Every structure is written in structure tokens, then in C-alpha cells.
Coordinates of C-alpha atoms in Angstrom, one line a residue:
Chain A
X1 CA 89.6 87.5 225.9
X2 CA 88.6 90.5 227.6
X3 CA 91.0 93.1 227.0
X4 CA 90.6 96.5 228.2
X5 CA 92.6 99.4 226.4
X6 CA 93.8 102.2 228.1
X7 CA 95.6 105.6 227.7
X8 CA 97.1 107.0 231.2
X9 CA 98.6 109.9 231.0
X10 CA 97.9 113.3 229.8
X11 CA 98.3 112.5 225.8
X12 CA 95.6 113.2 223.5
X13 CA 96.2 110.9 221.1
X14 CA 94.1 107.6 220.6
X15 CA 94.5 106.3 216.9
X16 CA 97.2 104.1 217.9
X17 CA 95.1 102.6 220.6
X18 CA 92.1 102.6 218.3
X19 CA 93.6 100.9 215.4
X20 CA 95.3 98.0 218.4
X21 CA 91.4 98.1 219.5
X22 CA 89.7 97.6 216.0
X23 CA 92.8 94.5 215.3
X24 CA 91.2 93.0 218.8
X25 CA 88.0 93.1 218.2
X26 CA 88.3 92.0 214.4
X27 CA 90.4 88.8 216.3
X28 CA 87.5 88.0 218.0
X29 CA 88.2 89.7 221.5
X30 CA 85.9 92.1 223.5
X31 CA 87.8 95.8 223.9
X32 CA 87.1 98.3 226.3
X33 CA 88.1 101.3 225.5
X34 CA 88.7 103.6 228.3
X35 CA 88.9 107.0 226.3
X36 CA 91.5 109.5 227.3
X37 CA 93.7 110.8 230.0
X38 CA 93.0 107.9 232.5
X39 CA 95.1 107.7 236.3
X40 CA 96.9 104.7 236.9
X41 CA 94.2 103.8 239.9
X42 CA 91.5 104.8 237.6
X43 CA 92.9 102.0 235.1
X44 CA 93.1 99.4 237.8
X45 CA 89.5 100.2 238.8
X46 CA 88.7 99.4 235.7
X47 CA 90.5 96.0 234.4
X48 CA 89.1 95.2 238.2
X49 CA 85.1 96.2 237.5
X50 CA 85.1 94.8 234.1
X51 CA 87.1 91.6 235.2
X52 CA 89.5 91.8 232.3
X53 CA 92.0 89.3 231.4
X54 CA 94.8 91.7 229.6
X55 CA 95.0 95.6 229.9
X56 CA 97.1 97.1 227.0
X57 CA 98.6 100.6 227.8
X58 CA 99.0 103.4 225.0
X59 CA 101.0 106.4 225.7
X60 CA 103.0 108.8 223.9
X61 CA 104.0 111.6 225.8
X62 CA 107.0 109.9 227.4
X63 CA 105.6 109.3 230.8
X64 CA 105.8 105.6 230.5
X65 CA 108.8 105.3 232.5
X66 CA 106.6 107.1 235.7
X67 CA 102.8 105.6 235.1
X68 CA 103.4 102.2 233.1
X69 CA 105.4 100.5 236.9
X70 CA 102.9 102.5 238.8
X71 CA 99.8 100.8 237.0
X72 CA 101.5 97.4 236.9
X73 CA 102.1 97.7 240.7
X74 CA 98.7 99.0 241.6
X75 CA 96.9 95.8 239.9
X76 CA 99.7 93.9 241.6
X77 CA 98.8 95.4 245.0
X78 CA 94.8 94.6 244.0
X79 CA 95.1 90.9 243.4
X80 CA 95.0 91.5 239.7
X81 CA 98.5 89.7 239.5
X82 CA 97.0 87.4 236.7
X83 CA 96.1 90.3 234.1
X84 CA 98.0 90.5 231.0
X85 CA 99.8 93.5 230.6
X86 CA 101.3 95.2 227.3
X87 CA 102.4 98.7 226.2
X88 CA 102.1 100.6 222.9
X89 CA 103.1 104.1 221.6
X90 CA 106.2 105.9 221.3
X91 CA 108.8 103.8 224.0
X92 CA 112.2 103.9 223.0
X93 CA 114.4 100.6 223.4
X94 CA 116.6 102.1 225.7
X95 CA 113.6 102.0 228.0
X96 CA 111.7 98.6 227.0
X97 CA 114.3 96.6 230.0
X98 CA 112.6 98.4 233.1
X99 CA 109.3 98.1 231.8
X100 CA 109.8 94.3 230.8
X101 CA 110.6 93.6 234.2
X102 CA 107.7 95.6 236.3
X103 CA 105.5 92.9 234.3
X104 CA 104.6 94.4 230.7
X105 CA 104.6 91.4 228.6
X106 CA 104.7 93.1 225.4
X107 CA 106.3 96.1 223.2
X108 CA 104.4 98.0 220.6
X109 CA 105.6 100.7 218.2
X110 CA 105.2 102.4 215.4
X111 CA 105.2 100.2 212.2
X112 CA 103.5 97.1 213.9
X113 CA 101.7 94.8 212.2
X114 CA 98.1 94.4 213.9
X115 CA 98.4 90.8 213.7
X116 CA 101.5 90.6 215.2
X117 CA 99.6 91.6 218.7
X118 CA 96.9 89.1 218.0
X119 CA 99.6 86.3 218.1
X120 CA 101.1 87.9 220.8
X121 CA 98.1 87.3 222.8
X122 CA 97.4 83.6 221.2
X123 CA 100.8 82.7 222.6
X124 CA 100.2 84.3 225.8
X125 CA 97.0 82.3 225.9
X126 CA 98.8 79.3 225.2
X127 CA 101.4 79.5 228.0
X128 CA 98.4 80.0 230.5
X129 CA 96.9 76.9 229.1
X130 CA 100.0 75.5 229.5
X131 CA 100.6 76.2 233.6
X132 CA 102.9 78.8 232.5
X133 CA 101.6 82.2 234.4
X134 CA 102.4 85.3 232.6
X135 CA 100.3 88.1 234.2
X136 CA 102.0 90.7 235.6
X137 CA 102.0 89.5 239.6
X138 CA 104.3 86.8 237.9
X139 CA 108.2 86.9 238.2
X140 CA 108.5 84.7 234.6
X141 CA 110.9 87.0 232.9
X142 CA 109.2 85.8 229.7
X143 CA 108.0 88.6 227.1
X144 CA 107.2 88.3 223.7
X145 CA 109.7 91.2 221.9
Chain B
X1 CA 87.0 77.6 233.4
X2 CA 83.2 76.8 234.6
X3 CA 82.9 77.6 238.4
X4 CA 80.6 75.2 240.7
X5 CA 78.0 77.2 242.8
X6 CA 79.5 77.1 246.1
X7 CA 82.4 79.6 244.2
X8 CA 79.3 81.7 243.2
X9 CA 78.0 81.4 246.8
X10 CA 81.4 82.3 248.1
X11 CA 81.8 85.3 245.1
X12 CA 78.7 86.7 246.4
X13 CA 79.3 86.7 250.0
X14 CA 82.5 88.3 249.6
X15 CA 80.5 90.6 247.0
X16 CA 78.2 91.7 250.0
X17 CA 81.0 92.9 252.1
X18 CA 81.9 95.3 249.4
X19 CA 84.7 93.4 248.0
X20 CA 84.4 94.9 244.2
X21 CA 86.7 92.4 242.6
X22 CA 84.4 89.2 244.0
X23 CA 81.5 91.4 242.3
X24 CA 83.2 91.2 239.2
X25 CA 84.0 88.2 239.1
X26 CA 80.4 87.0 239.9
X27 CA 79.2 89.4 236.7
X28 CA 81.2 87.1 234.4
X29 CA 80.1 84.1 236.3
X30 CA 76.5 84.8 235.9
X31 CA 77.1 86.7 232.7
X32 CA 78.3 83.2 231.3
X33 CA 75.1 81.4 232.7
X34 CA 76.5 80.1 235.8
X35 CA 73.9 79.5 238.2
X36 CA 73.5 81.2 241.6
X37 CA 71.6 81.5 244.2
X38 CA 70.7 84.9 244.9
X39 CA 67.8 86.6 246.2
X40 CA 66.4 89.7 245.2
X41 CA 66.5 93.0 247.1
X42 CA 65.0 96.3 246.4
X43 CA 66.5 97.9 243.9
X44 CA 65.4 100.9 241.5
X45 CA 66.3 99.9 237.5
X46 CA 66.2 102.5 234.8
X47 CA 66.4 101.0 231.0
X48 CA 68.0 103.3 228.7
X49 CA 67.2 102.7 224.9
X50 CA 67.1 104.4 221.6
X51 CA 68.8 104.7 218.2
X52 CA 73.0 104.5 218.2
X53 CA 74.4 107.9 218.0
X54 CA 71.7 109.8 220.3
X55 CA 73.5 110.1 223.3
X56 CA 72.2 107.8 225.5
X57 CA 76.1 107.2 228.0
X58 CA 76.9 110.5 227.5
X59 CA 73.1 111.2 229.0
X60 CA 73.7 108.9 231.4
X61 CA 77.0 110.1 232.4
X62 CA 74.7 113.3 233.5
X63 CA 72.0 111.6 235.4
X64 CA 75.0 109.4 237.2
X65 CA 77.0 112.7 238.6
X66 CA 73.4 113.9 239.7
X67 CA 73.0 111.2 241.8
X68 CA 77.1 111.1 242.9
X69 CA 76.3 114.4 244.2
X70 CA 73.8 113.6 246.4
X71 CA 75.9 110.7 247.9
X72 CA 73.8 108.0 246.0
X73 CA 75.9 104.9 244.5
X74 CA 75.1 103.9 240.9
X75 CA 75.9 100.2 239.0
X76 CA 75.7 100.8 235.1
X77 CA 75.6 97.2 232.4
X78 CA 76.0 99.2 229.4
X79 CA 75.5 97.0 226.0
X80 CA 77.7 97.3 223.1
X81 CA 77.2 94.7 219.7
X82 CA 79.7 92.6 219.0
X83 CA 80.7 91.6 216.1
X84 CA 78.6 89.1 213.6
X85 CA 82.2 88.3 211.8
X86 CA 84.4 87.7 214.4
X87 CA 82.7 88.2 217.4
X88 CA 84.5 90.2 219.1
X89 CA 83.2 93.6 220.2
X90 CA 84.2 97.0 220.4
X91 CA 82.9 98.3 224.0
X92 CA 82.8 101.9 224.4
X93 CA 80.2 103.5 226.3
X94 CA 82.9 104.0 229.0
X95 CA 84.7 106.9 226.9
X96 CA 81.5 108.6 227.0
X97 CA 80.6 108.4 230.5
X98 CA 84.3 109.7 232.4
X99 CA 82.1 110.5 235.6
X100 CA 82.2 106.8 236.0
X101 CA 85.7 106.5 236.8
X102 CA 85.7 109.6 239.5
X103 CA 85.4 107.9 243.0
X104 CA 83.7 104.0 244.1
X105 CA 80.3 105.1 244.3
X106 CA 79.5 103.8 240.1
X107 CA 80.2 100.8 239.4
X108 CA 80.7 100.2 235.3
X109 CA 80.2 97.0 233.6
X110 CA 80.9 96.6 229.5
X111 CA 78.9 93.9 227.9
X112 CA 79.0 92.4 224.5
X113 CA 76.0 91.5 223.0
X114 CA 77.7 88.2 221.6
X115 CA 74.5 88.8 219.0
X116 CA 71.8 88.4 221.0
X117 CA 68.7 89.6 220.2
X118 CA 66.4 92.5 221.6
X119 CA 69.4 95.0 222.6
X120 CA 70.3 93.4 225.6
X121 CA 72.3 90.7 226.7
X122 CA 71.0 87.1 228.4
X123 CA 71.1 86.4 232.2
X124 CA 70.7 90.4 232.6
X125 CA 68.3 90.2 235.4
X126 CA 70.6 87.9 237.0
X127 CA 72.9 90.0 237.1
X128 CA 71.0 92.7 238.4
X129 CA 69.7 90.9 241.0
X130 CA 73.3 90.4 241.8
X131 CA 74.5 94.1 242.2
X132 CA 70.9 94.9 244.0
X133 CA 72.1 92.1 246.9
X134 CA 75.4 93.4 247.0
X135 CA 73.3 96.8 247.6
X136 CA 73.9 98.5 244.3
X137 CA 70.0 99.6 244.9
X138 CA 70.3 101.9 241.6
X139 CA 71.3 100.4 238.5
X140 CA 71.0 101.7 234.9
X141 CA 71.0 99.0 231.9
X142 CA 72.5 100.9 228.4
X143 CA 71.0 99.0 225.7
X144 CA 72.7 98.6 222.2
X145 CA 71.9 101.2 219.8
X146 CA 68.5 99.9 219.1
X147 CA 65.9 100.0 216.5
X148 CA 62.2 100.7 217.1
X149 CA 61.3 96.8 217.8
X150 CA 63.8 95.9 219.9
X151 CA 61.7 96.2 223.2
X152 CA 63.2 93.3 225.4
X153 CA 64.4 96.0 228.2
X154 CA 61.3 96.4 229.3
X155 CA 61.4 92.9 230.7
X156 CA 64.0 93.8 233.0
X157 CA 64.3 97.7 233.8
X158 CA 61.3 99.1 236.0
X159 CA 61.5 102.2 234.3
X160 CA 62.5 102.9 230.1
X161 CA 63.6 105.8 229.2
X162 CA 63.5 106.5 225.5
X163 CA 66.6 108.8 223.8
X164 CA 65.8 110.1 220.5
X165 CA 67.3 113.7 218.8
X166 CA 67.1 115.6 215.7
X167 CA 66.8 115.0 212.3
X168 CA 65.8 111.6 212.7
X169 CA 63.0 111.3 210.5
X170 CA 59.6 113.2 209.8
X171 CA 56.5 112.2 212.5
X172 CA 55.6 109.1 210.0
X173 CA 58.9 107.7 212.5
X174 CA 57.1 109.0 215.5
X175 CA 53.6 107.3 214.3
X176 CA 55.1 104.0 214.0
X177 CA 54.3 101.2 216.4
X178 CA 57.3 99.9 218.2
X179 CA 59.7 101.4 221.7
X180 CA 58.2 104.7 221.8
X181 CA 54.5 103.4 223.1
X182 CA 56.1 101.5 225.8
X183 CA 58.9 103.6 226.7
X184 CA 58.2 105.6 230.2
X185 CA 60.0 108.8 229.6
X186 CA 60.8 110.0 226.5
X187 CA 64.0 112.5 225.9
X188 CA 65.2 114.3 222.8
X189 CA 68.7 115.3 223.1
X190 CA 70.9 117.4 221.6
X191 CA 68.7 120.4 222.7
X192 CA 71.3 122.6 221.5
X193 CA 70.5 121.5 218.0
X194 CA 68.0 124.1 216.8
X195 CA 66.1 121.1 214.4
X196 CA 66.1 119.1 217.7
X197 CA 62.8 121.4 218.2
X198 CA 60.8 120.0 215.5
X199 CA 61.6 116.6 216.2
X200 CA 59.9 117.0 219.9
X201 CA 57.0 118.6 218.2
X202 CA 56.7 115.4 216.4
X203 CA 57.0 113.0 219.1
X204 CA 54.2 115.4 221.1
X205 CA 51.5 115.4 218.5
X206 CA 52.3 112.0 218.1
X207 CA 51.2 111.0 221.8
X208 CA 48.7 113.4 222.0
X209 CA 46.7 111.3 219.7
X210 CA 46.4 108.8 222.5
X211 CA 43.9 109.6 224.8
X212 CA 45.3 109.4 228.4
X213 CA 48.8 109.6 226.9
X214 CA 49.9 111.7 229.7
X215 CA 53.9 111.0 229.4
X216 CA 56.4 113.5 229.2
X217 CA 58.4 114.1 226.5
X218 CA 62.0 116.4 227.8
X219 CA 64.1 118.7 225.6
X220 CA 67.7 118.1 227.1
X221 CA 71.2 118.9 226.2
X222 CA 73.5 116.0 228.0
X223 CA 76.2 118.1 226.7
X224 CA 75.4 121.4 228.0
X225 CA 73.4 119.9 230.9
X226 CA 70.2 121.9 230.1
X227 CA 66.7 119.9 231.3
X228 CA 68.5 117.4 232.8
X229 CA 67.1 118.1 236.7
X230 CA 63.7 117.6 235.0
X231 CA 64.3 114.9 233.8
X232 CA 65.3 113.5 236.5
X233 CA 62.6 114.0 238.8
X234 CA 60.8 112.7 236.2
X235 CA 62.4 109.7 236.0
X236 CA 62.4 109.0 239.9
X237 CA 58.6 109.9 240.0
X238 CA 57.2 107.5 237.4
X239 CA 56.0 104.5 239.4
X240 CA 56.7 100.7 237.0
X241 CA 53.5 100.5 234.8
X242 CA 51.0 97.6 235.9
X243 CA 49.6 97.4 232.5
X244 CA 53.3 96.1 231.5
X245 CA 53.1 93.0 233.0
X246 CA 51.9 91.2 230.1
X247 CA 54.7 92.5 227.9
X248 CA 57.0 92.0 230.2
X249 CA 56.6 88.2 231.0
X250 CA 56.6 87.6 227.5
X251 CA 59.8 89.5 226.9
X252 CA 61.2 87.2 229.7
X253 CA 59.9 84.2 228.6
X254 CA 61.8 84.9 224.7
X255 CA 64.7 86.1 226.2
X256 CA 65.3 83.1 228.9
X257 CA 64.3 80.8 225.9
X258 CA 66.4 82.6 223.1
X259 CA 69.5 82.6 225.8
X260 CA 69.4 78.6 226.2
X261 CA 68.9 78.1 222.4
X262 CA 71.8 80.5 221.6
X263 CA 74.2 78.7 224.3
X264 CA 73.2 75.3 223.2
X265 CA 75.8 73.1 221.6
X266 CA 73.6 71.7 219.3
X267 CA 73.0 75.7 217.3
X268 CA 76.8 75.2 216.4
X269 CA 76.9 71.8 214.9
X270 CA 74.1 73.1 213.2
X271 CA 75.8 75.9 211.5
X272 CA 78.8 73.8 210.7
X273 CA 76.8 71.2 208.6
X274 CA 75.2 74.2 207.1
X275 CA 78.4 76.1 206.3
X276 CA 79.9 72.5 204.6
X277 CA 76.7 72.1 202.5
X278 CA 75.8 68.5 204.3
X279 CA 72.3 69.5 205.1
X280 CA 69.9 72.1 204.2
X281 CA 68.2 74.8 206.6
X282 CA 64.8 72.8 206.7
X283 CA 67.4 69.5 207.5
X284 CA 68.5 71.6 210.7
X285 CA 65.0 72.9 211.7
X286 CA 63.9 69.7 211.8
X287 CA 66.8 67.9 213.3
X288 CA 66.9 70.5 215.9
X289 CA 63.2 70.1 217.0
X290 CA 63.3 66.6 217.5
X291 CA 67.0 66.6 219.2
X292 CA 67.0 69.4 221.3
X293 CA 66.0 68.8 224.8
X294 CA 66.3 71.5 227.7
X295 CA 64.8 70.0 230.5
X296 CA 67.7 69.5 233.0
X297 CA 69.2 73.0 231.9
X298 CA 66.0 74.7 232.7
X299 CA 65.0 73.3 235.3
X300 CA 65.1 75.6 238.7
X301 CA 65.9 78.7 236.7
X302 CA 65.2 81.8 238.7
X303 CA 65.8 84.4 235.9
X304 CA 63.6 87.6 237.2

């Protein structure tokens, strides 16, 4: 899959979203890496130009309550409905409900086993085989954690 | 999910009214080998090659907010390898190049090299033949980190432009036959290097041996900006060098060729008989030469 990797937000720090990117990559899927301090519209500009099935979001300076519903309403709003969206970083649980239900499919903290978002993404990818949307434009209510 | 050509005739007529996500999704179409049916327009493409770690994206990240700023709209394919283990890919050049991501006037595309050969990736001229019809008139192709023999862009860019820097090697590098005699424009970055002074000393006496040789060779800094507005009207002076054509159609003809063996079905069952021992590498050769048949995929293929 194409995947692009994001951090919005005004956080400098990537090895989180490196070390998802590298477990990607080493799974067989292409990464794009956006580098650093990205707007939420400049991160649907992106997954849009680079036609991207899944966008994963890394942030860790607590503005995931603000940007993560803003991104996942902007690709929403762009007809990007379809694209797969999860989040990684420092979110605490008391948190995870909202985001779960603007559309992020997926929960990623510290102490994650890389694989564990490869199979994340197999079973996404099996659900879509199966007729089962789970982009963010869909009102499923599945998520994997 | 293989798309029929009236959806890449649709993608690119909505792609011509400026709709950005049709154009995207017409990249992957073509990028996947779909056919289509477009026809060229004018359109002004700079290759961008040389060793990884040089600086080509963050160079081209200068040249792009040159021509931002005088209104101009830019489409980058920028190449990244992907992996020969899993092959997935790592794509990056984006981190490199922010400018990219100000405004709608550049319009990135990542692409994995998926291991194809030459530092490029195939249907490329497809695919800028698409953004040149959707009127993305200036487009700049980042190779993969390449070698000296992986010469392949010059099939498809009008103008190459090489990127070297310092401490790369003595002149026996800059002697050797490969990228640098058919490369354009040659740039050493890193200006703000003080060894980056012997290394365009190098590359000068090296040309100079060449009678005629009349190419310049630019000292810039892409992070500090300095020689950059040289370069550049360099760049947009050179006119596409007749004597190429040769090259060129040959680099076309391997890469159209190399592109169909690569996407053949029969490559794979190949490698699996070889990876379970039941037949040897000369068993494949030969069983490959006498199976293999492209006719009715070539035929028609426009790939300019």
C-alpha cells in the first residue's frame, strides 16, 4: 500500500514516525515521509498528490485533540473518504474515544510492537477486500485497538 | 483494481480542468502501465541525477521557489529505491524539499523504483506527458541516488543536470566515462564546504580536455542559496542537445523493453522455480526465450 507518514503539528520529534516508517517499508509498503511540522491542509495535499491509500499521523505535543479531527475532516471534505487513517505518539486513553470516532482507525503508543501495525494494516486490507469500507469518510465504528 | 481506458480518458479530462485528485489518480494509473491516450504538449523537463547524499531535492527545493516566485507552476516525480528484500520503499525526497508543500503551484509525486533499472522508474515519460497535458509545462524528474552508469534520464528529461560535491573522489572519478559526459549542466554543491573547491577543479580540468567542451560547471550552496540564480539561467538557456538523439532512443528503447520484461508474469514463475531448486538459471533463460511473447502488449505503445 501506499502510506504516507505525517507529523502535523509543531513537535520536533520524528523517531517514532521513523521507526513506524522503516516497519512499513520492511513489510513491503511504499512510505512517504513528510518531514516535520506539517498543516493539517498541507497533509491532505499530500495523501491527495501522492494518491495514498493510508496516512498515519505522529504527534506528541498534545495537539491531537485540535489537528488529528481537523485532518480527518479536511480529506473527508476532499473526497479522500476512502484513506486509511491511524495515529501514533503520546495520546492518552482518556482521549483515544473522540479520535476513534472522527475516523482514525488505529492507536499507537509507546511500547508497540512494529508488527503489530503491519497486521493492523493486513486486516484493514482484508475488510476492504471484503466490501467492508474502513476509510475515514466511513461511519463503520470499527477500529483495530 | 486495473482501470479500462475510458476511466483514464475520463481521469485525464477531469485532470485538465485542474481537478488535482483526477491527476493523481491518473499518475498511479499510468505509473502501473495502464494505457492512455494522451497527447503531448510543450513542456520544459529538467533531469536531476547524481550520487545519493549530494543534495539533489534539497537543490531542487531552491530552483522550485525560484520559479514559485516568479508565478511559474512546477510538477516534480522524484525517485526513491525501494527495497530488493521486501520491496517496499522508504520515499523521502519530500522532507527535503518543504517549498513543495507552500501553495498549488508544485505538484510532488514520490515514486518507488520497485528495482528498476537506470535510476528511474518505467512509464516515466508517460507520465510526463500526462502533467505537460494537464499544463504542468515545467517538470523536474529526481532520479535515485545514482551511480556513474545509470544514464537512462537522458531518455526522458530535455535537459540533465548533474549534482556532485566534495570529497567524492580524486579527478581519476571525474576522468571516468559514464553521466558526467552527457549530463548538460554540471553542479557541485555544498559550496560552503571549503574541499568542495578542489572537487570543481577536478571536474574543470577534466572537461577541459575535450575540445569544444564548452559546459559549465557551478559552485552552489542549496543550503545557503549561493550560485543558485546562475544556475538557473543556465539551466533555462541550454537548448536539448541534437547529438543526443542516438543515446536517447536507445535509452527508450531498454527502458520500454526492460519495463514489459519486469511486469511480465512469466519473470516471477521464473524466480519461483529458481528459488525451489527445480530448474537452473540457463533452464529459465532458455525457457523464457522461447515462451515469452509481447506482441499484443506492445503493440500501439506510445511511450515518448
Amino acid at each position: 500500500m501506499r502510506v504516507v507518514v505525517a507529523k502535523p503539528g509543531l513537535d520536533g520529534h520524528d523517531r517514532g514516525a521513523k521507526v513506524i516508517a522503516r516497519a512499513l517499508r520492511d513489510g513491503g509498503h511504499d512510505v512517504i515521509y513528510t518531514g516535520l511540522r506539517k498543516s493539517p491542509d498541507e497533509i491532505v495535499r499530500i495523501v491527495s498528490d501522492e494518491d495514498a491509500q493510508v496516512l498515519g499521523l505522529s504527534t506528541l505535543s498534545g495537539a491531537h485533540e485540535s489537528l488529528i479531527p481537523i485532518i480527518c475532516t479536511g480529506l473527508r471534505e476532499s473526497g479522500l473518504g476512502d484513506v486509511i487513517v491511524f495515529a501514533g505518539g503520546i495520546i492518552p486513553e482518556r482521549d483515544r474515544k473522540a479520535l476513534y470516532e472522527s475516523g482514525v482507525r488505529a492507536i499507537f503508543g509507546p511500547g508497540t510492537k512494529t508488527t503489530s501495525v503491519l497486521d493492523f494494516l493486513n486486516e484493514a486490507s482484508d475488510r476492504l477486500s471484503a466490501g467492508n469500507p474502513v476509510g475515514v469518510g466511513s461511519d463503520t465504528g470499527w477500529h483495530w485497538n | 483494481m486495473a482501470l479500462e481506458l475510458s476511466d483514464t480518458s475520463n481521469l485525464l479530462k477531469s485532470a485538465r480542468t485542474g481537478n488535482r485528485r483526477s491527476l493523481a489518480k491518473l499518475l498511479t494509473a499510468i505509473e502501473r502501465g495502464q494505457e492512455s491516450e494522451i497527447t503531448s504538449e510543450e513542456s520544459w523537463i529538467l533531469g536531476v541525477t547524481g550520487a545519493p547524499g549530494v543534495g539533489k531535492s534539497t537543490l531542487i527545493g531552491r530552483l522550485i521557489e525560484h520559479w514559485q516566485s516568479n508565478g511559474e507552476k512546477v510538477a516534480i516525480l522524484a525517485v526513491d529505491p525501494s527495497s530488493p528484500v521486501s520491496g517496499g520503499s522508504f520515499l523521502a525526497d519530500r522532507v527535503r524539499i518543504p517549498q513543495a508543500d507552500i501553495d498549488d503551484s508544485i505538484f510532488f509525486r514520490s515514486l518507488a523504483s520497485k528495482n528498476f533499472p537506470g535510476g528511474i522508474v518505467p512509464n516515466i515519460g508517460k507520465m510526463c506527458q500526462a502533467l505537460s497535458a494537464c499544463g504542468w509545462g515545467r517538470i523536474v524528474i529526481e532520479t535515485v541516488g545514482s551511480g556513474q552508469s545509470e544514464i537512462s534520464i537522458v531518455a526522458f528529461a530535455d535537459i540533465v543536470l548533474l549534482v556532485d560535491g566534495p570529497d567524492r573522489g580524486d579527478i581519476i572519478q571525474a576522468e571516468k566515462a559514464g553521466i558526467l559526459e552527457i549530463a548538460d549542466s554540471i553542479a557541485i554543491n555544498k559550496s560552503d564546504i571549503p574541499s568542495s573547491n578542489s572537487a570543481i577543479e577536478d571536474i574543470r580540468r577534466s572537461l577541459e580536455l575535450s575540445e569544444g567542451d564548452n559546459r559549465t560547471v557551478h559552485l552552489v550552496s542549496a543550503i545557503n542559496g549561493d550560485g543558485i540564480s546562475e544556475l538557473i539561467s543556465d539551466l533555462e538557456s541550454i537548448s536539448p542537445d541534437p547529438g543526443r538523439l542516438g543515446i536517447r532512443n536507445r535509452e527508450k528503447l531498454i527502458s520500454y523493453w526492460v519495463s514489459l520484461l519486469l511486469s511480465h508474469e512469466e519473470i516471477d514463475s521464473q524466480l519461483v522455480n529458481l528459488g525451489n531448486g527445480s530448474i537452473t538459471v540457463r533452464d529459465a533463460i532458455y525457457s523464457m526465450g522461447s515462451s515469452m511473447n509481447f506482441g499484443g502488449t506492445a503493440n500501439g505503445r506510445n511511450d515518448d
